Amino acid sequence: MRKHLLIAAGALVLASYLLPATTAVAQTATDPNTTTEVPKDNKLVIYQLMPRLFGNKVALNKPYGSISENGCGKFNDITDKALDEIKKMGVSHVWYTGVIEHATMTDYSSQGIPADDADVVKGRAGSPYAIRDYYDVAPDLAVVVKNRMPEYEALIKRTHDKDLKVLMDFIPNHVARSYRSDAKPLGVVDLGTLDDKTKAFAPNNNFYYLPGKSFAVPAGYNPLGPLKGPREDGKFFEVPAKATGNDVFSAAPSIDDWFETVKLNYGVDYQNGRKTAFAPVPDTWKKMRDILVYWAGKNVDGFRCDMAEMVPLEFWAYVIPEVKKVNPDIIFIAEAYNPKEYSAYLTTGKFDFLYDKVGLYDNLRKLMQQQGTTEDITKVWKEESNGFSSKMLRFLENHDEQRIASKDFATDPRRAIPAMTVTATLASGPVMLYSGQEVGEPANGAEGFSGEDGRTTIFDYWGVPEHQKWLNQGKFDGARLSPEQKDLRDFYARLLNVAGSSEAIRKGRFYELQDANNLGKEYNQRHLYAFLRHTAAQQVLVVVNFSADKTYRPVITIPAAAMRAMGLSASKVYTYTDLLNGGEPRNALNLNLAPNSAYIFEIKSR
């Protein structure tokens, strides 16, 4: 087995390399290989984990299994040791996913929490995005249910004690059909309590109604497959019916709709030409502000805002400054999918960061599947995120996306090596890793409500098999990982530590080298991608090979214009030290790029 996954097979040809002297014009804003953007140091390194999955030691994995059968991770399972190991990977922020209390088929009525009706719950565990009480945490995640909030607060403190910051979900667009807060602070009026239910829309209603109609559970919905769910009878009493979370204004949503949720009213009359009523400030805006301030008071450091584009931009422009009055350093991340609106959500909407899913993720996915070309990466930095690349959160996995190692995506987790290197280093914005990605979790099998779709379920009680090998019954030592998995995890640790510590990657300018090398022998522009990141103090060269089966041996050219942009002299001789894979400094850029390989060279004068 190779010492590191990324050290290419074969010898690296070393030769003296001198860039030609030239009097070409200085780099200008019209240079097609770069932008005028001045990057900001926003290199958050985020580790996303679902406590329900992360700490679960049970390996039974029975489809549709109950919490007692399949187990469930707890807040307390995220121990000091676990946090130490996460931090060693270069992580700065931990996103605890699925914390807020949501609808579930597990009965906690003995603990004073009303039981849910299976007819409007998806999965035995329930969707963590069908919120039942904005002011409480999921009882599943507590060792002692009545102490669930203190256990979460202890996790926040434990995380901060390790010099890590805490992110959590904020779900603004919809709630569970069973929503009712029993943990709300004194004086808080619950959502919908004062609504005029005779009106389909009223500016200060919290929900949208369908007067005179009763909600109908979608025909054919089978909550637990071959099993019978709690209170399952194909009916759910809701009169008048409320609009469904994915903007469906029908009392009978389809089985493919978000029928387990109801849409919140932010002052947009969807059934009357989307007319708006934003003045005076709608009641829902104020209630959601108070909820965010409540969690900010728990010392969380930021919110990942679910489906941010499904509520009005004007709400974000109002609420984010309001919350930052309480904590100016708190951050807001938008799950956003419309590149045409990115700029508006950053400027008018006041978001700190946006998902880069439909840009970089989608294009890297194609390359990992041996489709597309590196020109798709060029389009991302040159067009989609030009001017605000430092504010784009980049990733290859999260709870919504298919696992890299799944048969639905790339099968081989090593396909992530070049793609994750680009993800982490292309710009100075945040990068995110999803728990299990670092050990090549393939998400095999149908878990219950979540079918065999290449994703780790968020709806069912489940153990994550490859992650559990690293978990090792709570030792968090990776003792059960294969040598290949240990190498993969080592790659992620090395990459994220370099990305988080390198000045050039954290805040350096960008310069693409495709045009300078596309005519070079052995430089296949379809599979190879190279670029520079640079500040006055540090200059690095990133080179990756997306081919799954072909080795390339190019000689990388750094043109005179790029040298000038970096403040380097073409008359000097430089060495190239691989920050990612280690090894002695090289005297030339005659490279041997194995399949699925990546390098990050620091450039220094001799």
mmCIF file of N, CA and C in Angstrom, residues 1-7 9 412-414 417 482-491 494:
data_model
loop_
_atom_site.group_PDB
_atom_site.id
_atom_site.type_symbol
_atom_site.label_atom_id
_atom_site.label_comp_id
_atom_site.label_asym_id
_atom_site.label_seq_id
_atom_site.Cartn_x
_atom_site.Cartn_y
_atom_site.Cartn_z
ATOM 1 N N MET A 1 0.857 -1.209 0.000
ATOM 2 C CA MET A 1 0.000 0.000 0.000
ATOM 3 C C MET A 1 0.875 1.233 0.000
ATOM 4 N N ARG A 2 0.526 2.213 -0.816
ATOM 5 C CA ARG A 2 1.305 3.453 -0.836
ATOM 6 C C ARG A 2 1.205 4.182 0.481
ATOM 7 N N LYS A 3 2.232 4.944 0.798
ATOM 8 C CA LYS A 3 2.234 5.707 2.040
ATOM 9 C C LYS A 3 1.095 6.705 2.065
ATOM 10 N N HIS A 4 0.867 7.402 0.948
ATOM 11 C CA HIS A 4 -0.248 8.346 0.851
ATOM 12 C C HIS A 4 -0.966 8.086 -0.461
ATOM 13 N N LEU A 5 -2.281 8.266 -0.464
ATOM 14 C CA LEU A 5 -3.063 8.061 -1.679
ATOM 15 C C LEU A 5 -2.610 8.947 -2.822
ATOM 16 N N LEU A 6 -2.089 10.129 -2.492
ATOM 17 C CA LEU A 6 -1.868 11.122 -3.540
ATOM 18 C C LEU A 6 -0.464 11.124 -4.107
ATOM 19 N N ILE A 7 0.472 10.345 -3.537
ATOM 20 C CA ILE A 7 1.827 10.329 -4.085
ATOM 21 C C ILE A 7 1.799 9.479 -5.344
ATOM 22 N N ALA A 9 2.511 7.264 -8.639
ATOM 23 C CA ALA A 9 3.459 6.209 -8.921
ATOM 24 C C ALA A 9 4.488 6.698 -9.924
ATOM 25 N N ASP A 412 -16.032 4.820 -6.323
ATOM 26 C CA ASP A 412 -14.708 4.833 -5.690
ATOM 27 C C ASP A 412 -14.540 6.134 -4.911
ATOM 28 N N PRO A 413 -14.372 6.072 -3.580
ATOM 29 C CA PRO A 413 -14.244 7.322 -2.811
ATOM 30 C C PRO A 413 -12.998 8.117 -3.137
ATOM 31 N N ARG A 414 -12.012 7.481 -3.794
ATOM 32 C CA ARG A 414 -10.794 8.205 -4.171
ATOM 33 C C ARG A 414 -11.037 9.193 -5.312
ATOM 34 N N ILE A 417 -10.520 12.855 -4.461
ATOM 35 C CA ILE A 417 -9.219 13.472 -4.173
ATOM 36 C C ILE A 417 -8.993 14.740 -5.001
ATOM 37 N N SER A 482 -10.092 0.047 7.372
ATOM 38 C CA SER A 482 -9.125 -0.634 6.512
ATOM 39 C C SER A 482 -7.946 0.298 6.230
ATOM 40 N N PRO A 483 -6.802 -0.243 5.788
ATOM 41 C CA PRO A 483 -5.683 0.636 5.417
ATOM 42 C C PRO A 483 -6.081 1.687 4.384
ATOM 43 N N GLU A 484 -6.942 1.285 3.426
ATOM 44 C CA GLU A 484 -7.376 2.240 2.399
ATOM 45 C C GLU A 484 -8.216 3.352 3.020
ATOM 46 N N GLN A 485 -9.072 3.021 3.968
ATOM 47 C CA GLN A 485 -9.882 4.041 4.633
ATOM 48 C C GLN A 485 -9.015 4.971 5.478
ATOM 49 N N LYS A 486 -8.026 4.430 6.132
ATOM 50 C CA LYS A 486 -7.120 5.269 6.923
ATOM 51 C C LYS A 486 -6.368 6.237 6.023
ATOM 52 N N ASP A 487 -5.967 5.758 4.843
ATOM 53 C CA ASP A 487 -5.297 6.645 3.888
ATOM 54 C C ASP A 487 -6.231 7.743 3.397
ATOM 55 N N LEU A 488 -7.491 7.367 3.135
ATOM 56 C CA LEU A 488 -8.463 8.352 2.657
ATOM 57 C C LEU A 488 -8.695 9.414 3.727
ATOM 58 N N ARG A 489 -8.889 8.985 4.947
ATOM 59 C CA ARG A 489 -9.110 9.933 6.033
ATOM 60 C C ARG A 489 -7.880 10.816 6.241
ATOM 61 N N ASP A 490 -6.709 10.234 6.065
ATOM 62 C CA ASP A 490 -5.481 11.011 6.189
ATOM 63 C C ASP A 490 -5.413 12.083 5.107
ATOM 64 N N PHE A 491 -5.853 11.738 3.890
ATOM 65 C CA PHE A 491 -5.903 12.735 2.822
ATOM 66 C C PHE A 491 -6.779 13.924 3.218
ATOM 67 N N ARG A 494 -5.066 16.039 5.839
ATOM 68 C CA ARG A 494 -3.965 16.842 5.302
ATOM 69 C C ARG A 494 -4.483 18.004 4.456
#
